Coordinates of C-alpha atoms and ligand atoms in Angstrom, one line a residue:
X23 CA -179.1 -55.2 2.9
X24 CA -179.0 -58.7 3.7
X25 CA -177.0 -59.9 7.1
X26 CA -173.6 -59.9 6.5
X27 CA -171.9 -63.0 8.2
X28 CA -167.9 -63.4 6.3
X29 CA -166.1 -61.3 4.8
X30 CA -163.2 -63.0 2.8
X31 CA -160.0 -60.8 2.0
X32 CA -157.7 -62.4 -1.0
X33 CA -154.1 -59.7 -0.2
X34 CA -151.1 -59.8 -2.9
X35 CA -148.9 -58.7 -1.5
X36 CA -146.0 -58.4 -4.4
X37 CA -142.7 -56.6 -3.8
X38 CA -143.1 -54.0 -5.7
X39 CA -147.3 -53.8 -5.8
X40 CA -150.5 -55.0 -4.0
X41 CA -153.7 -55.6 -4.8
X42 CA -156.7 -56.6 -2.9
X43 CA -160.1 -58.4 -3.8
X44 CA -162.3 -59.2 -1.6
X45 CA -166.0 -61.5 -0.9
X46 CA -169.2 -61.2 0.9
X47 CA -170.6 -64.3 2.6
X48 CA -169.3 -66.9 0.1
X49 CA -171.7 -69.4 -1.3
X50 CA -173.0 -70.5 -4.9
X51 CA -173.1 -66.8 -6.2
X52 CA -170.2 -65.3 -4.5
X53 CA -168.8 -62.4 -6.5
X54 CA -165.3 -61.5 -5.7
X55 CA -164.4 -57.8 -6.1
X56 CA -161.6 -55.9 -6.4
X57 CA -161.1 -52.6 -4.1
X58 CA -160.2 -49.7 -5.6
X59 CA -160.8 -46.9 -3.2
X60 CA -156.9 -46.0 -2.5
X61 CA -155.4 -43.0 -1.2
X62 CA -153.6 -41.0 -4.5
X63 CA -150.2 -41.1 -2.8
X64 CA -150.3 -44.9 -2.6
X65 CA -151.5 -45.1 -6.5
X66 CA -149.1 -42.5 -7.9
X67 CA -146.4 -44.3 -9.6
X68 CA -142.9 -43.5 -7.8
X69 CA -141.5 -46.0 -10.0
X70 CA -143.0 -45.5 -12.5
X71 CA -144.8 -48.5 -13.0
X72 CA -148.4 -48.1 -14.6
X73 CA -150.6 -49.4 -12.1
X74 CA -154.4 -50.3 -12.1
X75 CA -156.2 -51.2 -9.2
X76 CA -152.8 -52.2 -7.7
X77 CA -150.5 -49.6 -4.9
X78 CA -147.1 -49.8 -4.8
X79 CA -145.9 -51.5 -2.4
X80 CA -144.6 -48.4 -0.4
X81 CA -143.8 -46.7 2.8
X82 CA -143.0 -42.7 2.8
X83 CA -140.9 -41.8 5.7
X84 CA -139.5 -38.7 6.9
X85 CA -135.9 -39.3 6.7
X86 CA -135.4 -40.8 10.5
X87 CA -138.3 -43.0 9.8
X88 CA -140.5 -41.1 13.0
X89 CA -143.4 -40.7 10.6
X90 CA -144.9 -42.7 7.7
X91 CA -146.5 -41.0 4.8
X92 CA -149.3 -41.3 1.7
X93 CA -152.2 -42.5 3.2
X94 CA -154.2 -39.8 4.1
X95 CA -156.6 -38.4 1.5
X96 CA -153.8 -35.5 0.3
X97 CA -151.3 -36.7 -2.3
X98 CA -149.5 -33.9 -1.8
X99 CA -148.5 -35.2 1.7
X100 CA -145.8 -37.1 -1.2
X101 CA -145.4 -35.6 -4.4
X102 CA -144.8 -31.7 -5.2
X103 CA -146.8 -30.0 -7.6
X104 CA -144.3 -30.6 -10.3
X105 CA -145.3 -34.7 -9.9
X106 CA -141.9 -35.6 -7.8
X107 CA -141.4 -37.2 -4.3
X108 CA -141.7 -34.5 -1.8
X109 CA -137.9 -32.9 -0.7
X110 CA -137.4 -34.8 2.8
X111 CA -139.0 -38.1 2.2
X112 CA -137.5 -41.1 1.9
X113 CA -139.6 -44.0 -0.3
X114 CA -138.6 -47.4 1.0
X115 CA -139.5 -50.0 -1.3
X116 CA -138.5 -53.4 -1.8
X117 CA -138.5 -55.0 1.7
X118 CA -140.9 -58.0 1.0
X119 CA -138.2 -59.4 -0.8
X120 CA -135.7 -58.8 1.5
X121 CA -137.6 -61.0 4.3
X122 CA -136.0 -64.2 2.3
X123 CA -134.1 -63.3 -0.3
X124 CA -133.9 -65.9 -3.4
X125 CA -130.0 -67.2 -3.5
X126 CA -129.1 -65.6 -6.2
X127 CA -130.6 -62.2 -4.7
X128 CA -128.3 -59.1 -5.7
X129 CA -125.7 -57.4 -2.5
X130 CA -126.9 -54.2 -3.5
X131 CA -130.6 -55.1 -2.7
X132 CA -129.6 -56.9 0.5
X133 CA -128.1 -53.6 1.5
X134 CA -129.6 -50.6 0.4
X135 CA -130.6 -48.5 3.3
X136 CA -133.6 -48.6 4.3
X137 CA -134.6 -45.3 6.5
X138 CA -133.6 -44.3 10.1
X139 CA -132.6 -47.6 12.2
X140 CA -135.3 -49.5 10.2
X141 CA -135.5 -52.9 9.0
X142 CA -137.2 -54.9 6.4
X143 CA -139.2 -56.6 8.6
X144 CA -139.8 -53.2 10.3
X145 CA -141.0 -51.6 7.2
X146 CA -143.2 -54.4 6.2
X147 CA -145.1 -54.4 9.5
X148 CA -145.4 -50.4 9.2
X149 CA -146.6 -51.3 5.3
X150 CA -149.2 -54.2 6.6
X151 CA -150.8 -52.2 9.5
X152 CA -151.5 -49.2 7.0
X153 CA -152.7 -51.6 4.6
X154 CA -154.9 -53.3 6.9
X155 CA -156.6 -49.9 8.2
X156 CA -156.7 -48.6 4.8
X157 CA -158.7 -52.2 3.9
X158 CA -161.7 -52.1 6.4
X159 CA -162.2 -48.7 6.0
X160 CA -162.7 -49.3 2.5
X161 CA -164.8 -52.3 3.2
X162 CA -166.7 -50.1 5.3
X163 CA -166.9 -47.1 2.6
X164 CA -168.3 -49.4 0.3
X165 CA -171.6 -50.1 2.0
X166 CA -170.6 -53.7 4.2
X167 CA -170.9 -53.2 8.3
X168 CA -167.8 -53.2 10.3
X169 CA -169.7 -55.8 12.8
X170 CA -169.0 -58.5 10.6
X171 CA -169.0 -62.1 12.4
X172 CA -166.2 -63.1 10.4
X173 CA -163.1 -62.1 8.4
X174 CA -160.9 -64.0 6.9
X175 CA -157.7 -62.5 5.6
X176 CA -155.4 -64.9 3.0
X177 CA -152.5 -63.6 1.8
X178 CA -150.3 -64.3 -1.2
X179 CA -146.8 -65.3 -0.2
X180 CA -144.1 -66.6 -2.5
X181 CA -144.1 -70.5 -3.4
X182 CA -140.5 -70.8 -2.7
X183 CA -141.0 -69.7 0.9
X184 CA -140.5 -72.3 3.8
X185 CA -141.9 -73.1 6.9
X186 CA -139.8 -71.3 8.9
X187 CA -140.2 -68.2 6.6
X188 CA -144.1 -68.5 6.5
X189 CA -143.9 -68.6 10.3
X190 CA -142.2 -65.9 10.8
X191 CA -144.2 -63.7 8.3
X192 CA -147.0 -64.7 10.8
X193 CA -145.8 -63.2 13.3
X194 CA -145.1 -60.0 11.6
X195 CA -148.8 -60.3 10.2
X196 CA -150.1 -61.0 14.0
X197 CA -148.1 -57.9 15.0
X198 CA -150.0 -55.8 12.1
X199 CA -153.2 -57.0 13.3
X200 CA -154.3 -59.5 10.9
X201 CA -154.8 -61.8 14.0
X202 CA -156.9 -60.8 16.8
X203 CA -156.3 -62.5 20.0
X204 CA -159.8 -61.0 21.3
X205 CA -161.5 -62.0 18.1
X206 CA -162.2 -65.1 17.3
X207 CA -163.9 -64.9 14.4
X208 CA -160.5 -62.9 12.7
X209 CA -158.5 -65.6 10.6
X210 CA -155.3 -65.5 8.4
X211 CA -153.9 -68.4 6.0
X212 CA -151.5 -68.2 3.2
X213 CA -151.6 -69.3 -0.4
X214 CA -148.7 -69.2 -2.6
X215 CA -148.9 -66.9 -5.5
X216 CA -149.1 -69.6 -8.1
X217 CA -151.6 -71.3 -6.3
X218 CA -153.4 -67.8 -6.2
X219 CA -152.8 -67.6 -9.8
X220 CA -154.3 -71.4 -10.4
X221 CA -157.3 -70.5 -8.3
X222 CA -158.5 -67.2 -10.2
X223 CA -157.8 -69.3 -13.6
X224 CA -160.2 -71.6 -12.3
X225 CA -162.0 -69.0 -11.5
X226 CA -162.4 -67.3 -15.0
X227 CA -162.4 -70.6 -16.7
X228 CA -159.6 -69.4 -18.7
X229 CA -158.4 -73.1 -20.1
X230 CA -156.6 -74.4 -16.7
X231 CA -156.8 -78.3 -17.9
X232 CA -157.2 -80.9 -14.4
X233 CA -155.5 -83.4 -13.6
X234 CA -154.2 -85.9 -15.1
X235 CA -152.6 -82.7 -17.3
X236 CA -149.2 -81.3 -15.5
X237 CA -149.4 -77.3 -15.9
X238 CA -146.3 -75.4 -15.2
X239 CA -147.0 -72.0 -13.4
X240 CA -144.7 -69.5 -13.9
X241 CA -144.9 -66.2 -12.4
X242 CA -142.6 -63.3 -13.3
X243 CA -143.0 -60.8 -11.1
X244 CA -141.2 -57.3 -9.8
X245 CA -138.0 -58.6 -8.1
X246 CA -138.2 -62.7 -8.7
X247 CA -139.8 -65.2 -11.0
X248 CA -140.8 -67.9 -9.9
X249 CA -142.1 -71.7 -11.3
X250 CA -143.5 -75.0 -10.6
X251 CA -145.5 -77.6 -11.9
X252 CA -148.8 -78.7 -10.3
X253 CA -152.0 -80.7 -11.6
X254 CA -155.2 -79.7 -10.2
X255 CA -157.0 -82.1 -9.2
X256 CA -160.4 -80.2 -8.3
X257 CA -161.7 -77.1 -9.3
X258 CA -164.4 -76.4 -6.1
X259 CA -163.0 -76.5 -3.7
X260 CA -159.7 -75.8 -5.4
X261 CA -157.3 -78.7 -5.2
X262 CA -153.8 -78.6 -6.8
X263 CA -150.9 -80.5 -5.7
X264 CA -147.3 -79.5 -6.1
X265 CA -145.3 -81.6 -8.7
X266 CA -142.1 -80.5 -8.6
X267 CA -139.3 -78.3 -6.2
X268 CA -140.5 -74.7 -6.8
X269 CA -137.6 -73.0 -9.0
X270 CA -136.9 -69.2 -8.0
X271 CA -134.6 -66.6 -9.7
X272 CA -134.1 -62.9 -8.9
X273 CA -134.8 -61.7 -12.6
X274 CA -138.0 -59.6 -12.6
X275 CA -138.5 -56.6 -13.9
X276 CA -136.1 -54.7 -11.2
X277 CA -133.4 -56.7 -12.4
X278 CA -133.7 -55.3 -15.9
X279 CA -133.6 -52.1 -14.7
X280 CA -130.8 -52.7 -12.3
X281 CA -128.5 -54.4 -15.4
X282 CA -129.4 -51.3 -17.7
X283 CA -128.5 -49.1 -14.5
X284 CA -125.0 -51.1 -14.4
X285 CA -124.1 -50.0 -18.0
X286 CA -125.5 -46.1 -17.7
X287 CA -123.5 -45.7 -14.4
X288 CA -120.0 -47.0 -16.5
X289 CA -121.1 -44.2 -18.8
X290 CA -122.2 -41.2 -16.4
X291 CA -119.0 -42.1 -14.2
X292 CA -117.1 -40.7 -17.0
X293 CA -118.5 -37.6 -16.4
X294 CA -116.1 -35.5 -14.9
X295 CA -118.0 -34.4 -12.0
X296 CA -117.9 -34.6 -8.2
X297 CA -119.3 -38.2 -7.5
X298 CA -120.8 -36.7 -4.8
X299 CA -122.5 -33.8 -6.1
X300 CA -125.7 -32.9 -6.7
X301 CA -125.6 -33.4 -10.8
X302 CA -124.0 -36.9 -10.4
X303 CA -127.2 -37.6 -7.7
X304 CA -129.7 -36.0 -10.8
X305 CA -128.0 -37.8 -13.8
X306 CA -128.1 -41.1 -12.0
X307 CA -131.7 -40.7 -11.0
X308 CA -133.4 -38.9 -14.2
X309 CA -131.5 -42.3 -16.3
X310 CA -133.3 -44.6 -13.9
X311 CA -136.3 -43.1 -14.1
X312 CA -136.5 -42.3 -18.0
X313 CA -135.4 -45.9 -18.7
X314 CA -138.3 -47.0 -16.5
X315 CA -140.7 -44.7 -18.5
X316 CA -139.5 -44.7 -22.0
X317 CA -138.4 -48.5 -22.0
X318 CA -139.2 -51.2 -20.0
X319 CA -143.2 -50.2 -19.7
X320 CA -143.2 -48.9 -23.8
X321 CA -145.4 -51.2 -25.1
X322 CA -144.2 -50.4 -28.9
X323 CA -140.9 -51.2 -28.1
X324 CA -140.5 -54.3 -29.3
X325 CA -142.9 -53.7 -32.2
X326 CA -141.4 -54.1 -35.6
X327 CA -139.8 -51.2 -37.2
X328 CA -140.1 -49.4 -33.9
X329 CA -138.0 -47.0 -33.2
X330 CA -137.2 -44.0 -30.5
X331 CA -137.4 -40.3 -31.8
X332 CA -133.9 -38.8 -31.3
X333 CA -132.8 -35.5 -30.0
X334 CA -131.7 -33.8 -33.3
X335 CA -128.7 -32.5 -31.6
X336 CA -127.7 -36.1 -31.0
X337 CA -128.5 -36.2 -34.8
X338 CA -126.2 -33.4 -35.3
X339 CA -123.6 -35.6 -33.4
X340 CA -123.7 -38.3 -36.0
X341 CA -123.6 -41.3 -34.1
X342 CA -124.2 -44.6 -36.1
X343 CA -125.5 -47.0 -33.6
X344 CA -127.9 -44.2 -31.5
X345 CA -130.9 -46.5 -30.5
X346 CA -132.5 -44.6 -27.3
X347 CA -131.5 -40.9 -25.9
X348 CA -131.9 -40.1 -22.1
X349 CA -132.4 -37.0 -21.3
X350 CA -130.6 -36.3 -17.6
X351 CA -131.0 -32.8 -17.1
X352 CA -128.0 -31.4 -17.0
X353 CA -126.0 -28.9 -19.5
X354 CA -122.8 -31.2 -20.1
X355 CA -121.6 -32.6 -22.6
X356 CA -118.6 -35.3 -22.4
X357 CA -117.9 -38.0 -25.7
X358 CA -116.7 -40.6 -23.8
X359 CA -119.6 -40.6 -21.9
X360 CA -121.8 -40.5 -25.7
X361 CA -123.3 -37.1 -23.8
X362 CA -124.3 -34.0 -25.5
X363 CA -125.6 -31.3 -23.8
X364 CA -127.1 -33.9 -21.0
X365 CA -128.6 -36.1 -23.8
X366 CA -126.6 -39.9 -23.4
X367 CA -127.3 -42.1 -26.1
X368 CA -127.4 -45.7 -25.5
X369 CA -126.9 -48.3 -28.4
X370 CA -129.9 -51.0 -29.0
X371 CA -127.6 -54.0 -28.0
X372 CA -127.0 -51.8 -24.6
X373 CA -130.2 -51.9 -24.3
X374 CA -131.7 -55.2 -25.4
X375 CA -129.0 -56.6 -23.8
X376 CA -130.4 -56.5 -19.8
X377 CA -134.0 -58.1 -21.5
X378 CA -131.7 -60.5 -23.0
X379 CA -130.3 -62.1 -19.8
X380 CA -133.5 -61.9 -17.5
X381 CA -135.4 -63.8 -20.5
X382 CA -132.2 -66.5 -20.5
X383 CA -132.8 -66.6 -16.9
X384 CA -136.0 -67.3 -16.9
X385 CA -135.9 -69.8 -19.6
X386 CA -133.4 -71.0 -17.1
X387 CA -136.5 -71.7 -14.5
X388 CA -138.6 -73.5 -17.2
X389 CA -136.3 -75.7 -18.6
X390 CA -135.4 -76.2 -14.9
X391 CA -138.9 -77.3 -14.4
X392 CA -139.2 -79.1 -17.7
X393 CA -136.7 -81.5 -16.5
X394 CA -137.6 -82.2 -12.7
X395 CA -141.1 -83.7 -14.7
X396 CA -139.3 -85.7 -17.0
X397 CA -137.5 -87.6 -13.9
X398 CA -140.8 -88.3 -13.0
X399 CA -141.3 -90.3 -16.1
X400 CA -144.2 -87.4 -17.1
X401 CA -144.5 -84.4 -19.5
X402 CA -145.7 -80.9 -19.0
X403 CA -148.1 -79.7 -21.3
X404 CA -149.2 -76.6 -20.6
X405 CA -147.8 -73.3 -19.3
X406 CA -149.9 -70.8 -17.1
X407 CA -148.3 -67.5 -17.4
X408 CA -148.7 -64.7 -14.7
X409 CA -147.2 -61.4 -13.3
X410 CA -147.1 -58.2 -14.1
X411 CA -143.2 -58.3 -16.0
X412 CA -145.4 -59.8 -18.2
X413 CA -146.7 -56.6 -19.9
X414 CA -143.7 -55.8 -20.7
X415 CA -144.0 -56.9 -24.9
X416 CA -140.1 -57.3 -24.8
X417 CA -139.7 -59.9 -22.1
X418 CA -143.2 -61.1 -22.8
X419 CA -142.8 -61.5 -26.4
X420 CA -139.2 -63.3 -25.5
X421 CA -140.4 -65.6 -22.9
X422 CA -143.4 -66.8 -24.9
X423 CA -141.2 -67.7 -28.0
X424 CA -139.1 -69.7 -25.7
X425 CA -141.9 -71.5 -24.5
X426 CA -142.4 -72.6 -28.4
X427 CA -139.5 -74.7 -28.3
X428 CA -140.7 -77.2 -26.2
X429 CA -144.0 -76.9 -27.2
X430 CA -145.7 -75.9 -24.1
X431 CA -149.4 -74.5 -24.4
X432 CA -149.7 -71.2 -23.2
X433 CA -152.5 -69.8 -21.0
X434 CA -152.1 -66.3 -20.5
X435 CA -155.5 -64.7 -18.6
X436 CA -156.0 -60.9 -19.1
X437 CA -154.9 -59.1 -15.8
X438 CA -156.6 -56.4 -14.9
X439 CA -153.6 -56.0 -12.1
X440 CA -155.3 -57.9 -9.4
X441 CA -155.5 -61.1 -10.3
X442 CA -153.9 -63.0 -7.7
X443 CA -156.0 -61.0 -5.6
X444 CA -158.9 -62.7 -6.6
X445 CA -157.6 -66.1 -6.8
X446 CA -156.5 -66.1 -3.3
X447 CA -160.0 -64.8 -1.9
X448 CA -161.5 -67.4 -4.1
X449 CA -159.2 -70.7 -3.1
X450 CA -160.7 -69.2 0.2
X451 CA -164.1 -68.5 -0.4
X452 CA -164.5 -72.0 -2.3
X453 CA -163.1 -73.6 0.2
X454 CA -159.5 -74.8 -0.8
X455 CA -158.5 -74.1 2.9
X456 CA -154.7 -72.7 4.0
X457 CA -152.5 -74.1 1.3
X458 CA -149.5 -76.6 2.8
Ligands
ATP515 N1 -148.4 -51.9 -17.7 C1 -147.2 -52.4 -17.5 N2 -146.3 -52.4 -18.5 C2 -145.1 -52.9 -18.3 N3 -144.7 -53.5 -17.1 C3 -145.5 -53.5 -16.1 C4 -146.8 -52.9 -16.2 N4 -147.5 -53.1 -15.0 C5 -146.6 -53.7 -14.2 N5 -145.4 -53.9 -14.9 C6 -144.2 -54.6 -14.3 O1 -144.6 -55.6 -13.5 C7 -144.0 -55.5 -12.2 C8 -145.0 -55.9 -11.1 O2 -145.4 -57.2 -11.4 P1 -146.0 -58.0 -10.2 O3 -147.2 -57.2 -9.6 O4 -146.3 -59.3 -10.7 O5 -144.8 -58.0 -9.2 P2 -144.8 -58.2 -7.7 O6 -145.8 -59.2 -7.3 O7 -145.0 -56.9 -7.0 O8 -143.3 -58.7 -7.4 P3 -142.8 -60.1 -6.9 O9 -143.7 -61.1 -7.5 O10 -141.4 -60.2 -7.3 O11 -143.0 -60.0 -5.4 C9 -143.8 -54.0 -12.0 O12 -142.7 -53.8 -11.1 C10 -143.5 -53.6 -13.4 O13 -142.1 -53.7 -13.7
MG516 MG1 -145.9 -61.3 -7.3

């Protein structure tokens, strides 16, 4: 095997999943590739979100957060035989976005509990210094020394994130060991995620135009979507400057789920059971998860003449406007709540309506960024649209008719779930350098 000199690490690191890609000693033919060696636990989809070579973004804990979980080779160390989290264990998600929330970032994110005395930042370091581990032993397992002279980690971070932030994210990287004060030959730069997302299109050749062309990036991710306008002014080594403020909304796919969540809860509340019993815990829990499951990642949902099968005791029940049926476990029935025998129906404008909102909101950001070009006296022409929300048809489909309007050209690469990923270990490898 020829010497190995640099090894270059792209990390993005999303709020709800990561993905990693990495590079052997750069040059002309560098091949950036994508690992895929994870432990099951960190693969198997808690949220049900259908992941490729992507983890979720994850830490297990016992409940007072003494011991971490899932990445050992045994899945079951998470998940029962029947497929569900392990009685005892607490899954804390969601704490990349808690570092710096967006503005208009919902209370009930900014305080759900997180495990034991824990904290976001915390749980992020306990994530990052798994996922570093987990990353050279994989490096390793795939044939590459683990004497290499150099190793350079760059890590996705959101655009909208400031100095200060970036700094302090630093620190909690530093702490996770992604900076080596006895190694010299350890680096760590950021890139923004729509910078990342820029790179790897430049990467693929997938129809990024260079400057003088203005493209708008827009990124619509697990918990925020995010959008600005850049030209790219070189392709090797990647140059792209910023055109406009980056505009940031917390209207990812969580928030659909969140805003269905709102309208199920009004129904289940009706239920008359103990709010703090066990069948109100299930109800709220198996509608969550079936919505998850059944809707948002259905790709036929939004087909035409699509339709979900119904329950033919909901059938029985007669109900007009029946577009979707949970199923939440539980042998009650209550017509206030539109429940029979545990089966609660949900009309289609109930549940169009969260996708409704999250695509306004992120037409929102575009026309947002449509406008801070125009006071430049320019135009955007083209739209480069990334993130995983994106395979969801419903939003997709939504968001990409909006983009008709004011005639933006889309260029939509194929995402294989690491993406950003690759664009990040590319900007590197190709010598784009830590982006400002
Ligand atoms: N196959 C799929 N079908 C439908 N939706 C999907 C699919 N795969 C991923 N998603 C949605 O995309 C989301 C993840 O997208 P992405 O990886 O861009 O978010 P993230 O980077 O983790 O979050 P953020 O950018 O907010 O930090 C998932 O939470 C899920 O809702
Ligand atoms: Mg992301």
């Amino acid at each position: 095997m020829d010497e190995i000199n640099q090894v270059t690490i792209g990390i993005d690191l999303g709020s709800t999943s990561t993905s990693i890609a990495f590079d052997v000693n750069g040059g002309d033919e560098s091949e950036v590739q994508i690992l895929n060696n994870w432990p099951a636990a960190m693969k198997w989809s808690y949220d049900q979100v259908p992941r490729g070579p992507e983890i979720a973004t994850i830490v297990y804990y016992d409940p007072h957060a003494t011991r971490s979980f899932g990445w050992t080779k045994d899945r079951f160390e998470v998940v029962t035989e029947r497929d569900t989290l392990k009685p005892g264990l607490f899954a804390a998600t969601n704490f990349i976005s808690r570092l710096s929330p967006p503005g208009d970032y919902p209370d009930e994110w900014k305080s759900a509990l997180l495990p034991g005395t824990k904290t976001p930042e915390d749980v992020t370091l306990d994530y990052l210094r798994h996922l570093r581990l987990n990353i050279l032993q994989q490096i390793v397992d795939e044939g590459y020394s683990g004497e290499v002279a150099r190793l350079h980690f760059v890590i996705t971070v959101p655009a909208f994130w400031d100095t200060v932030t970036r700094n302090r994210f630093r620190q909690l990287a530093t702490t996770a060991g992604f900076v080596r004060a006895e190694s010299a030959g350890q680096t760590l730069s950021f890139i923004s995620g729509l910078e990342a997302a820029l790179s790897q299109s430049v990467y693929l050749h997938a129809g990024v135009p260079s400057s003088p062309d203005n493209i708008l990036v827009l990124d619509c991710g697990g918990h925020t979507v995010e959008a600005a306008v850049y030209t790219v002014e070189s392709s090797s080594p990647l140059m792209v400057e910023r055109r406009t403020p980056v505009s940031v909304a917390s209207c990812g796919s969580a928030e659909v789920t969140r805003l269905f969540m709102d309208i199920a809860k009004a129904k289940i509340d009706k239920v008359r059971v103990p709010s703090t019993g066990r069948a109100f815990r299930v109800m709220r829990v198996r509608a969550k998860r079936a919505f998850g499951r059944e809707v948002l990642f259905n790709d036929k949902f939004n087909a035409v003449g699509f339709h979900f099968d119904i329950p033919p005791e909901i059938h029985a029940d007669g109900k007009a406007d029946t577009f979707w049926v949970a199923d939440l476990g539980v042998e009650l029935s209550c017509p206030e709540a539109d429940m029979v025998e545990g089966y609660i129906s949900f009309s289609r404008e109930k549940i169009c309506a969260p996708f409704n909102t999250i695509v306004e909101r992120t037409m929102g950001l575009v026309r947002d960024q449509i406008g801070a070009v125009e006071v430049l006296g320019e135009q955007v022409n083209d739209c480069l649209l990334i993130g995983g929300f994106n395979k969801c048809p419903y939003y997709s489909g939504k968001v990409e008719a909006g983009m008709a309007a004011p005639g933006l050209r889309l260029v939509k690469p194929s995402d294989d779930g690491a993406n950003l990923a690759m664009g990040a270990a590319w900007a590197a490898v190709s010598g784009s350098g830590p982006s400002k």
